mmCIF file with all atom_site columns, C-alpha atoms in Angstrom:
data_model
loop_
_atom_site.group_PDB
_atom_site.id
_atom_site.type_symbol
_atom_site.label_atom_id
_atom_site.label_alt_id
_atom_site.label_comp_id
_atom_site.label_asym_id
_atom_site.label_entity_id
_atom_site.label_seq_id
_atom_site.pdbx_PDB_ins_code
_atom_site.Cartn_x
_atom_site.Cartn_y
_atom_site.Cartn_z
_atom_site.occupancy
_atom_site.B_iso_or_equiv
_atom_site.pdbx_formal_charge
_atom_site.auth_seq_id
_atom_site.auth_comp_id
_atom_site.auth_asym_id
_atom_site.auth_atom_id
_atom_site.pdbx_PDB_model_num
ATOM 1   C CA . UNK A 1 1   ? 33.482 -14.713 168.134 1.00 0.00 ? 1   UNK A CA 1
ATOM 2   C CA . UNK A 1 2   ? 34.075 -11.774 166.111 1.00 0.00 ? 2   UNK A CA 1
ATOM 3   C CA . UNK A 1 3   ? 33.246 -13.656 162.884 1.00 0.00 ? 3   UNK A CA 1
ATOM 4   C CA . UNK A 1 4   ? 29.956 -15.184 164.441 1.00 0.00 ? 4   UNK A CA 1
ATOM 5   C CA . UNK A 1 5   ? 28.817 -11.642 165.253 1.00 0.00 ? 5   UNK A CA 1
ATOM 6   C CA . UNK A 1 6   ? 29.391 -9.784  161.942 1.00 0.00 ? 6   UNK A CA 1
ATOM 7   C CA . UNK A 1 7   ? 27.941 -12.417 160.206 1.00 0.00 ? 7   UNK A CA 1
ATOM 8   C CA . UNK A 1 8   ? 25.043 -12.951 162.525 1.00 0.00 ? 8   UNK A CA 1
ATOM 9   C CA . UNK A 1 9   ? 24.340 -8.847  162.026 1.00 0.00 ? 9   UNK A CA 1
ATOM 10  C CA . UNK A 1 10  ? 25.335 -9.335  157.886 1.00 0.00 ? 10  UNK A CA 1
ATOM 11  C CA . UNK A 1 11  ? 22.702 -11.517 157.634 1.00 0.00 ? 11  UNK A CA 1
ATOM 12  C CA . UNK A 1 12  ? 19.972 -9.574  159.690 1.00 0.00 ? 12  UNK A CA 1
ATOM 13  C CA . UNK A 1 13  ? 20.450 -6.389  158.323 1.00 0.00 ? 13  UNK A CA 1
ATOM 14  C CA . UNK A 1 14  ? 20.486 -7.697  154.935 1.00 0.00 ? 14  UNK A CA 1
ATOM 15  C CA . UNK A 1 15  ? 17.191 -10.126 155.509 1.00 0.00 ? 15  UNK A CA 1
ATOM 16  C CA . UNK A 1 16  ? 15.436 -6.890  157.033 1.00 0.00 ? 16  UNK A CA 1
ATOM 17  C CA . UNK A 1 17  ? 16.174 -4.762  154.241 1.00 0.00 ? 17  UNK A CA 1
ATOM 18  C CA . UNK A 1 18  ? 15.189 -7.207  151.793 1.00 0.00 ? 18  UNK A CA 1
ATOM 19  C CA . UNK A 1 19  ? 11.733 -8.392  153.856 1.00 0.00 ? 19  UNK A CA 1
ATOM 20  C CA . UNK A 1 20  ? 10.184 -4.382  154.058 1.00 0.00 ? 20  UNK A CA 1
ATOM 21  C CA . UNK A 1 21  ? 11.647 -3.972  149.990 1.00 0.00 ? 21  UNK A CA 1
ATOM 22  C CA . UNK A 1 22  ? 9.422  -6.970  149.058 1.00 0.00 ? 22  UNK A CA 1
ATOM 23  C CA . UNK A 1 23  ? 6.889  -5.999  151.268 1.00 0.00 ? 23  UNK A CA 1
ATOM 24  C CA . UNK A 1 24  ? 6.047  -2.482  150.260 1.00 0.00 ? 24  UNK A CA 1
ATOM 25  C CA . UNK A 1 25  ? 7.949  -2.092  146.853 1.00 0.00 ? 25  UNK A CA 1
ATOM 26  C CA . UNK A 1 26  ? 5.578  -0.662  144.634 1.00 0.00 ? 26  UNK A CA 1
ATOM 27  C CA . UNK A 1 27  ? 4.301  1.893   147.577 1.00 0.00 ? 27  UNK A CA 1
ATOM 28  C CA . UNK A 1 28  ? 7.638  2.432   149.010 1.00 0.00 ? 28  UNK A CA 1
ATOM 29  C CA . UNK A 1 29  ? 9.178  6.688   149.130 1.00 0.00 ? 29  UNK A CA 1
ATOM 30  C CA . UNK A 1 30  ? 12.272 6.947   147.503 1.00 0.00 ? 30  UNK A CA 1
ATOM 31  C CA . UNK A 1 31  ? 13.665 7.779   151.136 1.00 0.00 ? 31  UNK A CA 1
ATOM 32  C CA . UNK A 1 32  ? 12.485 4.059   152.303 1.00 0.00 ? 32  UNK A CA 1
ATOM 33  C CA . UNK A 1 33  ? 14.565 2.868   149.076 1.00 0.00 ? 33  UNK A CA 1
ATOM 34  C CA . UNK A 1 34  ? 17.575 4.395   150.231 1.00 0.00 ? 34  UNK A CA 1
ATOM 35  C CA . UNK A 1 35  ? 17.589 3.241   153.626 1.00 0.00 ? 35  UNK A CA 1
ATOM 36  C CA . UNK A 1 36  ? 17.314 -0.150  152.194 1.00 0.00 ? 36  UNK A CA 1
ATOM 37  C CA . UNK A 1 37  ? 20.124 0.741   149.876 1.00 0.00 ? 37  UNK A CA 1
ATOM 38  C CA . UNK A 1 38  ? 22.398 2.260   152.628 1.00 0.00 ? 38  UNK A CA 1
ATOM 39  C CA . UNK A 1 39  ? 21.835 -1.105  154.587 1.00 0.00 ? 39  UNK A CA 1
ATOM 40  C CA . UNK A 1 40  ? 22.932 -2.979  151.959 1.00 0.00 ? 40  UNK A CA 1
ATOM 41  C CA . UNK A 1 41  ? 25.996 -1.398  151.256 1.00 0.00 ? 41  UNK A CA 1
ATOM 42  C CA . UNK A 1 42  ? 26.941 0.383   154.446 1.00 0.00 ? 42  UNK A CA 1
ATOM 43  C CA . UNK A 1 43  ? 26.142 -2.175  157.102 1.00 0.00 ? 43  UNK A CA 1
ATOM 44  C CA . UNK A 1 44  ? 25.507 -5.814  155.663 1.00 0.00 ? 44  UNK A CA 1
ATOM 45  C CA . UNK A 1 45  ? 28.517 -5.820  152.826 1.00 0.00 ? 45  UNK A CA 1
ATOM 46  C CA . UNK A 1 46  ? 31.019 -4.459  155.493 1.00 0.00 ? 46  UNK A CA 1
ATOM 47  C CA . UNK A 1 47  ? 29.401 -6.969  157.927 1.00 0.00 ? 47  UNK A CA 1
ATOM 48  C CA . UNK A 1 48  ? 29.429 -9.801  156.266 1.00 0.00 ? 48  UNK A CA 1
ATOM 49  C CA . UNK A 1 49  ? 33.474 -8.972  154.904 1.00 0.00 ? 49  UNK A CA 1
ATOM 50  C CA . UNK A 1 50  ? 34.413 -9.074  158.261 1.00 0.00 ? 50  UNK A CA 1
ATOM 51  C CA . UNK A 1 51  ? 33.069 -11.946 159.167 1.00 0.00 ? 51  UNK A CA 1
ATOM 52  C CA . UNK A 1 52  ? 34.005 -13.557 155.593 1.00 0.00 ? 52  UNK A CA 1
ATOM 53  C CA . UNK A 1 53  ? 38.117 -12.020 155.316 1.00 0.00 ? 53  UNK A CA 1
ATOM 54  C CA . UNK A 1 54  ? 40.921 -14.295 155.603 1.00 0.00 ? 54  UNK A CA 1
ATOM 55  C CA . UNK A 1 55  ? 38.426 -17.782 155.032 1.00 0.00 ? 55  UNK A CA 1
ATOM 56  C CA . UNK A 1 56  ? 37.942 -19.716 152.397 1.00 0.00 ? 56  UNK A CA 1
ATOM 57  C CA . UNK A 1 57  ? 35.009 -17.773 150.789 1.00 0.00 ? 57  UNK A CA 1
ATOM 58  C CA . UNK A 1 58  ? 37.479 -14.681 150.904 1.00 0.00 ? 58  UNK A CA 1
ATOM 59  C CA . UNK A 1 59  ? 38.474 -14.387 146.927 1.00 0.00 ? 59  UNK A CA 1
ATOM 60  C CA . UNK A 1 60  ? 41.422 -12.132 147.766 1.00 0.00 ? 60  UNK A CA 1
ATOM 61  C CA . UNK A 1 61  ? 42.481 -14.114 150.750 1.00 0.00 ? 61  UNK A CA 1
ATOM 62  C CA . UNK A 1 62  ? 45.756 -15.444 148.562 1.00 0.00 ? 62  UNK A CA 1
ATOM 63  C CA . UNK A 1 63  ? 45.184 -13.236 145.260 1.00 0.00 ? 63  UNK A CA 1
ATOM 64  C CA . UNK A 1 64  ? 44.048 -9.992  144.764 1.00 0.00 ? 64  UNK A CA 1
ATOM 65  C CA . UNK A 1 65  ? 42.599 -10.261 140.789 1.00 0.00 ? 65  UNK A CA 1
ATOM 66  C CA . UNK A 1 66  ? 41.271 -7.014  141.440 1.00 0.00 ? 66  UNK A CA 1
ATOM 67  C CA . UNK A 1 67  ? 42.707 -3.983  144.010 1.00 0.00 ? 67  UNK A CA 1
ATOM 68  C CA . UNK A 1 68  ? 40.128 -2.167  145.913 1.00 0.00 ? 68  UNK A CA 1
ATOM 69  C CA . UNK A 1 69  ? 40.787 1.060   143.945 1.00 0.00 ? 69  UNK A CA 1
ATOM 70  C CA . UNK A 1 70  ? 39.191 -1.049  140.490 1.00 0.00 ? 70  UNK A CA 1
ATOM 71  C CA . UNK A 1 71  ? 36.243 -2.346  143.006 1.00 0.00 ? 71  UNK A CA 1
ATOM 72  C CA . UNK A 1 72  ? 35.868 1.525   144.347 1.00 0.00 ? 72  UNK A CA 1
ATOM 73  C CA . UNK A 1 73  ? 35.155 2.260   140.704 1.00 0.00 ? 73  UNK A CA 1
ATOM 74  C CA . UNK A 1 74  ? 32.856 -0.707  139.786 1.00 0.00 ? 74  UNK A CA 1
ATOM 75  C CA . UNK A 1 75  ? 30.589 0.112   143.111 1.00 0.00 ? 75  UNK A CA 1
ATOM 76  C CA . UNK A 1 76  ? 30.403 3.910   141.855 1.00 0.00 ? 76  UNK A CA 1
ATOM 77  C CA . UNK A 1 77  ? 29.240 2.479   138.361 1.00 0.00 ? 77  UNK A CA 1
ATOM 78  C CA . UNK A 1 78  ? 26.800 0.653   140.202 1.00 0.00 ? 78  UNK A CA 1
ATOM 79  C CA . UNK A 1 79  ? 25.507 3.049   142.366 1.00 0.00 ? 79  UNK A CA 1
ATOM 80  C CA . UNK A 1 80  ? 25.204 5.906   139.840 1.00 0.00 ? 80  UNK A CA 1
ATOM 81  C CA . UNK A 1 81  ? 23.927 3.815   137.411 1.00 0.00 ? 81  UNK A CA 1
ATOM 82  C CA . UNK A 1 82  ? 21.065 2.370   139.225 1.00 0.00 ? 82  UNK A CA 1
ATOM 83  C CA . UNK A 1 83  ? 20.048 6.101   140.560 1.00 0.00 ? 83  UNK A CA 1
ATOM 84  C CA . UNK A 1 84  ? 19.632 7.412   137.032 1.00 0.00 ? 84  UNK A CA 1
ATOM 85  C CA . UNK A 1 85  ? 15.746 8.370   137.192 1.00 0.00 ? 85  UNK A CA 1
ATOM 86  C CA . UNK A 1 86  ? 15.122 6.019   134.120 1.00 0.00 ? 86  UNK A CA 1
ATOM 87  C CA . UNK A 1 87  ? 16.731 3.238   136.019 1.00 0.00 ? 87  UNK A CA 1
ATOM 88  C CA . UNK A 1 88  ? 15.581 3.408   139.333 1.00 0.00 ? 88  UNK A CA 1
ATOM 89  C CA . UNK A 1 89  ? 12.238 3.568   137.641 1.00 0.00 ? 89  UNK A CA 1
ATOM 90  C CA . UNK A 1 90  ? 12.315 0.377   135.663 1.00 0.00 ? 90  UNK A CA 1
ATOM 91  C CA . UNK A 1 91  ? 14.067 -1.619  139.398 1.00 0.00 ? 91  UNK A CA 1
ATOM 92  C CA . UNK A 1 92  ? 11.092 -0.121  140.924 1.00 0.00 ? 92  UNK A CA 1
ATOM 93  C CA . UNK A 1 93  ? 8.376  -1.445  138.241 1.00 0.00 ? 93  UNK A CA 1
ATOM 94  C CA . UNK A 1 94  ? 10.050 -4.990  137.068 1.00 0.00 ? 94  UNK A CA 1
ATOM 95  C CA . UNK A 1 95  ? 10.662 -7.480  140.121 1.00 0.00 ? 95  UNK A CA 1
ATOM 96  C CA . UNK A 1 96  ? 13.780 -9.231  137.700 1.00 0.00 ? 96  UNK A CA 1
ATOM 97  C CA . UNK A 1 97  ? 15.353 -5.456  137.716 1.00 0.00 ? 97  UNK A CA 1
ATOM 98  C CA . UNK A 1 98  ? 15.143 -5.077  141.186 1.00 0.00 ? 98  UNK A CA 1
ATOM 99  C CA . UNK A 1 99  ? 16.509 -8.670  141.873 1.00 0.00 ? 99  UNK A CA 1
ATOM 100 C CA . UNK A 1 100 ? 19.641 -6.892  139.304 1.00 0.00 ? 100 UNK A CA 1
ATOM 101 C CA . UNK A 1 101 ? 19.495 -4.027  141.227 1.00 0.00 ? 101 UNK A CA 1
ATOM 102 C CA . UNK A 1 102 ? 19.481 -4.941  144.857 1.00 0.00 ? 102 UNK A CA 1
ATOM 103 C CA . UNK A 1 103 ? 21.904 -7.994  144.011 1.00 0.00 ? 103 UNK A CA 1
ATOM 104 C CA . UNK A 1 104 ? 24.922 -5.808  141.924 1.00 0.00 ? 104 UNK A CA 1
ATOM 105 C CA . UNK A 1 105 ? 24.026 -3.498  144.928 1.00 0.00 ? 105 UNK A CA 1
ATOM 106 C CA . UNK A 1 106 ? 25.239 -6.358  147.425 1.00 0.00 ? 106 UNK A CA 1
ATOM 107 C CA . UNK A 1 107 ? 27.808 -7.832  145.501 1.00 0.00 ? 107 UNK A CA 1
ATOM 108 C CA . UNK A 1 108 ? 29.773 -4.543  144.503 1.00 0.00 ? 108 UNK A CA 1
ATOM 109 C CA . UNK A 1 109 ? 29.498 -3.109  148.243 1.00 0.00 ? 109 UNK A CA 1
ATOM 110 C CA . UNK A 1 110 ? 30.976 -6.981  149.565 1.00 0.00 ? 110 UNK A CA 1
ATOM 111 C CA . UNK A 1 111 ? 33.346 -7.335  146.928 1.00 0.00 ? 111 UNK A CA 1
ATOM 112 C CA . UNK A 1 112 ? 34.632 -3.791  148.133 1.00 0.00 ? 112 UNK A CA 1
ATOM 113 C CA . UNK A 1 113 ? 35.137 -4.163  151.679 1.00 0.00 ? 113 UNK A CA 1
ATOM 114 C CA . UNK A 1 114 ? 36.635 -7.412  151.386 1.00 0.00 ? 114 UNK A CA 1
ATOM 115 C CA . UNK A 1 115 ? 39.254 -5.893  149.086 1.00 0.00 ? 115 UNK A CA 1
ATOM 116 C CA . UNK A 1 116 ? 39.851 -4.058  152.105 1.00 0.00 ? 116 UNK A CA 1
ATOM 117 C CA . UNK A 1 117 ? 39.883 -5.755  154.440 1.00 0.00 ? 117 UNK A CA 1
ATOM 118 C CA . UNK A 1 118 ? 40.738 -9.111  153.205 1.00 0.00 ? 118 UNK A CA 1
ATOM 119 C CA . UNK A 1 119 ? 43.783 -10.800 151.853 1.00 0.00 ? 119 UNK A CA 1
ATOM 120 C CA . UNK A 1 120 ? 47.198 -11.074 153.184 1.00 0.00 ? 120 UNK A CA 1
ATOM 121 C CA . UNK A 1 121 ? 48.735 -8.397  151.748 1.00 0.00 ? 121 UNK A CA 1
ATOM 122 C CA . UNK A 1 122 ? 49.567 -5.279  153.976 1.00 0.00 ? 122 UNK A CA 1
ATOM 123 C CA . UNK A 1 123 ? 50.550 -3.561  150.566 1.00 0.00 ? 123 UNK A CA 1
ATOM 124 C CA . UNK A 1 124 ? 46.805 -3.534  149.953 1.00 0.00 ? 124 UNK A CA 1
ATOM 125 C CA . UNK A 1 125 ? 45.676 -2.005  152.829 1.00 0.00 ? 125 UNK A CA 1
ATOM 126 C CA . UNK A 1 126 ? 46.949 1.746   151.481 1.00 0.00 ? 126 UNK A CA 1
ATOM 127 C CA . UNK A 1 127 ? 44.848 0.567   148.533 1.00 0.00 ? 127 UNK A CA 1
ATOM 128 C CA . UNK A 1 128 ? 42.279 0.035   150.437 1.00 0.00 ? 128 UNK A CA 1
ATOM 129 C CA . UNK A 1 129 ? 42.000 3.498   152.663 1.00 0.00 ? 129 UNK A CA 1
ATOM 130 C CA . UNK A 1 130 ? 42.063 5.423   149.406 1.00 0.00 ? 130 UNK A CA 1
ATOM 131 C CA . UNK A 1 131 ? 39.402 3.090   147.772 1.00 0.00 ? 131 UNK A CA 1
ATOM 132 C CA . UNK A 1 132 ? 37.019 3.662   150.935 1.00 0.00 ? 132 UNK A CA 1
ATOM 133 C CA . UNK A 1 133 ? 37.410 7.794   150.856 1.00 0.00 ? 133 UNK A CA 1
ATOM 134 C CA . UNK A 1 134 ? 37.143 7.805   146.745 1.00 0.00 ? 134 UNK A CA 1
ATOM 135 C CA . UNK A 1 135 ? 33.597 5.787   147.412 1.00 0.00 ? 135 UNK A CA 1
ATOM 136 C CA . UNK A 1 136 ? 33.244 8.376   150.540 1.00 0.00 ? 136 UNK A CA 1
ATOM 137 C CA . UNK A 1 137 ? 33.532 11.026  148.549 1.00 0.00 ? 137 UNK A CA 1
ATOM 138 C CA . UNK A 1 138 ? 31.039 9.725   145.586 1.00 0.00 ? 138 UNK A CA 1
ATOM 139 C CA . UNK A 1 139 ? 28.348 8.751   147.950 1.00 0.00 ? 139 UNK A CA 1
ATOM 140 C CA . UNK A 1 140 ? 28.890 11.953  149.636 1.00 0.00 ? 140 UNK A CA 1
ATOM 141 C CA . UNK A 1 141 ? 28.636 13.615  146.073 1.00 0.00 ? 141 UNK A CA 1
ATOM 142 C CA . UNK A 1 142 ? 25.612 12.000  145.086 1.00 0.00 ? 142 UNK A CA 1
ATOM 143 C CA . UNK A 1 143 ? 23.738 12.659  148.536 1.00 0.00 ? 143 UNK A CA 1
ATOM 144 C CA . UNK A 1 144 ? 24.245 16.317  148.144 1.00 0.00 ? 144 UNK A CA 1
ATOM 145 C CA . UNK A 1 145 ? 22.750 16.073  144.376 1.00 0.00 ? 145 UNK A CA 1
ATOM 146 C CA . UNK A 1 146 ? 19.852 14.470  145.625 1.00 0.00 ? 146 UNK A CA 1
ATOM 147 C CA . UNK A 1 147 ? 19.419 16.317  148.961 1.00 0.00 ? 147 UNK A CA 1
ATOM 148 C CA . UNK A 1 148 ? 20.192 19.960  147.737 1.00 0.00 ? 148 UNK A CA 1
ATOM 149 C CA . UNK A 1 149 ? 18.322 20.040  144.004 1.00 0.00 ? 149 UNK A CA 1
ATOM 150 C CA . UNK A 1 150 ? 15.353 22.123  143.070 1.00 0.00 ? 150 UNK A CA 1
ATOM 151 C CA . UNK A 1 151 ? 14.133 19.439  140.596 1.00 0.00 ? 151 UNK A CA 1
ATOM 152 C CA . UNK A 1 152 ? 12.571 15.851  141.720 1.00 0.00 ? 152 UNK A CA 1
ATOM 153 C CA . UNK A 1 153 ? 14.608 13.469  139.915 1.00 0.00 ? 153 UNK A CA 1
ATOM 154 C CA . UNK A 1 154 ? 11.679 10.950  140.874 1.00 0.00 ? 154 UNK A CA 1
ATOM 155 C CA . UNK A 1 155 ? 8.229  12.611  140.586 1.00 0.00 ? 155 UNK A CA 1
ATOM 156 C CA . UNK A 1 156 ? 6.814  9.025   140.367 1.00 0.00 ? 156 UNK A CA 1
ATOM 157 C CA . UNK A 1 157 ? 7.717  7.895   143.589 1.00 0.00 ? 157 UNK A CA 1
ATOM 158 C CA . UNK A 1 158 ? 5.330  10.623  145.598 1.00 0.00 ? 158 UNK A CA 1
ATOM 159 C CA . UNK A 1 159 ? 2.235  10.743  143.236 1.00 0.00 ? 159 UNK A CA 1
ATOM 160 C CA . UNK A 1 160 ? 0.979  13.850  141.152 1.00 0.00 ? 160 UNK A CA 1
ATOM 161 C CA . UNK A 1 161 ? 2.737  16.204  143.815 1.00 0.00 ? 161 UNK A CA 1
ATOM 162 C CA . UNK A 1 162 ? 6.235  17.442  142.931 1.00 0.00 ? 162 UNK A CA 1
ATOM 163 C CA . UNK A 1 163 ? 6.464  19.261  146.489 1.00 0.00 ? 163 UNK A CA 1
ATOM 164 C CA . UNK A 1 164 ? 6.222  15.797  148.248 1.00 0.00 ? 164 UNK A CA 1
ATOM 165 C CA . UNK A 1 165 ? 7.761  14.377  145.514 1.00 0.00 ? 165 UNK A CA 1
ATOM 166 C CA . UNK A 1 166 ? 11.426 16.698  146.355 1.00 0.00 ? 166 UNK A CA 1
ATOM 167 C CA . UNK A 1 167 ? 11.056 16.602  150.258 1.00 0.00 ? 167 UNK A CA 1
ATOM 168 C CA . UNK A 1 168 ? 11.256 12.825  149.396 1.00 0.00 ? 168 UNK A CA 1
ATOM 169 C CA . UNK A 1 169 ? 14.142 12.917  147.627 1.00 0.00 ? 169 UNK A CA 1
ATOM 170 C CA . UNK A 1 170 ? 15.639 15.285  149.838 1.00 0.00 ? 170 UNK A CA 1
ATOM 171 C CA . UNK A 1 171 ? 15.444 13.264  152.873 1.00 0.00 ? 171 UNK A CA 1
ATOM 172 C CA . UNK A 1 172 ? 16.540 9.999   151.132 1.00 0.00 ? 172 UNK A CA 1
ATOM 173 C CA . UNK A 1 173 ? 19.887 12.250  149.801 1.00 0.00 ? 173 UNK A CA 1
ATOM 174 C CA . UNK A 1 174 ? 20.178 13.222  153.558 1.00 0.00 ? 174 UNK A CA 1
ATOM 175 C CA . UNK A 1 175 ? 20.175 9.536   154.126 1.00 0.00 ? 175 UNK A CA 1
ATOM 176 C CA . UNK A 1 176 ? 23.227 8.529   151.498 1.00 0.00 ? 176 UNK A CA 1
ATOM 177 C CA . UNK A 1 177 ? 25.422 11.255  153.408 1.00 0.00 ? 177 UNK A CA 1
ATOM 178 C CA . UNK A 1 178 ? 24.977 10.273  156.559 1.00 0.00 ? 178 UNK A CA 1
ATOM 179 C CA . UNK A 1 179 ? 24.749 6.382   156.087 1.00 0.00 ? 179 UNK A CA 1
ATOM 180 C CA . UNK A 1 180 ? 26.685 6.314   152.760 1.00 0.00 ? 180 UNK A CA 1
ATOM 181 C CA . UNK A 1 181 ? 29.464 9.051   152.867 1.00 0.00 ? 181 UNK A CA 1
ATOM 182 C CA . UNK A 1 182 ? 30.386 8.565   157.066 1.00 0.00 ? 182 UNK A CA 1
ATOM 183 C CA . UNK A 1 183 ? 30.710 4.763   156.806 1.00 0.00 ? 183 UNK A CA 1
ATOM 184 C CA . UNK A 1 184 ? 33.041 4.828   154.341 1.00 0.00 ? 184 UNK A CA 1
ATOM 185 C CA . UNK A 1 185 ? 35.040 7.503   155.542 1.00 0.00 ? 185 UNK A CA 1
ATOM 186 C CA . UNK A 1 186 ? 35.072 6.139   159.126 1.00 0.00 ? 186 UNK A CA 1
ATOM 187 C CA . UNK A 1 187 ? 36.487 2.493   157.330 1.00 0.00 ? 187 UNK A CA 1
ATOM 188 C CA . UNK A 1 188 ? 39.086 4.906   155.826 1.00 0.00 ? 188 UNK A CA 1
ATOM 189 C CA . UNK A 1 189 ? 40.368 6.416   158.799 1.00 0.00 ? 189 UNK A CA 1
ATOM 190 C CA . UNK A 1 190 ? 40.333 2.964   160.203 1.00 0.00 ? 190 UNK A CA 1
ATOM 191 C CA . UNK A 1 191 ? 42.135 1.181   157.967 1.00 0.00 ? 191 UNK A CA 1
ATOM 192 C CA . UNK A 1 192 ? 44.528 4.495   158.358 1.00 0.00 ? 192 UNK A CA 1
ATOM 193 C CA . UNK A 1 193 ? 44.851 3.605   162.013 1.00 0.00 ? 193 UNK A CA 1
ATOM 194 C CA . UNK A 1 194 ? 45.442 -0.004  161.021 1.00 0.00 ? 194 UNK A CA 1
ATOM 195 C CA . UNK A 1 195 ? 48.263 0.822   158.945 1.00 0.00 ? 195 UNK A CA 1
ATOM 196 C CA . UNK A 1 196 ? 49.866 3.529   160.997 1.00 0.00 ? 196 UNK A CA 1
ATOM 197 C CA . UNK A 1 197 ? 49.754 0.544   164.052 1.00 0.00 ? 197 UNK A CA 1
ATOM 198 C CA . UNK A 1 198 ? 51.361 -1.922  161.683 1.00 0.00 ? 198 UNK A CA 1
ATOM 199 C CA . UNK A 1 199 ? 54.011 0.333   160.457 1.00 0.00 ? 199 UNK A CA 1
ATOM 200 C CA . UNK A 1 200 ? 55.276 0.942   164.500 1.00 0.00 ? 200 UNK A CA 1
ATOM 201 C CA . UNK A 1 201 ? 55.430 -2.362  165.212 1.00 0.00 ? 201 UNK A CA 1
#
């Protein structure tokens, strides 16, 4: 019932985030870009994990090719990469690099939380808290560039204003700390809990 659930919400969150990015994407604030973002990563990739760990689309469910501390890293790539101005620029003009964009987006925020949260290895789960606070910590990191600079990293977002332009990407930094940084640090401390529960029985 669980499963059914998570993936029923996976799905939704990710089809809404998707249907509003392909229906406004050329007009869309950079603060409507990083909601979509934020519900990509931080509530239909840990979604759709849940409802995917331990079955036979789980790639760690017998192996673990990669830890989670190696995924951590690739989903920071990703992430920092695709908010360089020149890059978020060319995902915003060129539907192909926003198909890139939005799908690495997906795939390096799933491939992280099943790492987590998948597998049958306990051994992975300390693995696994200290992947989710490292990502914590670089979403938190990046929010608090883009919500606390004096310069508009993306002046072409909000027209010939630079004013607008900054609020903009204030608010949409505001959004990766709250969305980005507290999900993942919440999964942390759970997994913590997890592990701490395990360890008394």
């Amino acid at each position: 019932m669980i499963r059914r659930v998570a993936l029923f919400m996976g799905v939704a969150a990710l089809a809404g985030a998707w249907a509003s990015l392909a229906h406004n994407r050329h007009n869309q604030l950079f603060h409507e870009h990083m909601a979509v973002h934020m519900t990509v990563v931080a509530v239909a990739a840990p979604m759709l994990a849940v409802a995917l760990a331990g079955s036979s689309l789980d790639p760690f469910r017998r192996a673990a090719p990669w830890s989670p501390l190696v995924v951590s890293l690739i989903e920071l790539v990703v992430v920092w990469a695709w908010h360089t101005p020149a890059m978020h620029h060319f995902a915003r003009r060129s539907a192909l690099a926003l198909v890139a964009e939005q799908t690495t987006f997906l795939l390096s925020g799933f491939l992280l939380w099943i790492a987590v949260v998948g597998g049958e290895h306990v051994g992975r789960r300390g693995g696994g808290i200290i992947a989710l606070l490292v990502t914590a910590m670089h979403m938190t990191l990046l929010g608090a560039l883009l919500a606390l600079s004096q310069r508009a990293f993306y002046p072409h977002e909000s027209g010939a204003h630079l004013s607008s332009a900054l609020k903009d990407q204030h608010l949409g930094g505001v959004i990766m700390l709250l969305a980005g940084g507290v999900t993942y640090l919440v999964g942390g401390l759970w997994m913590s809990w997890k592990l701490l529960r395990y360890r008394r029985l």
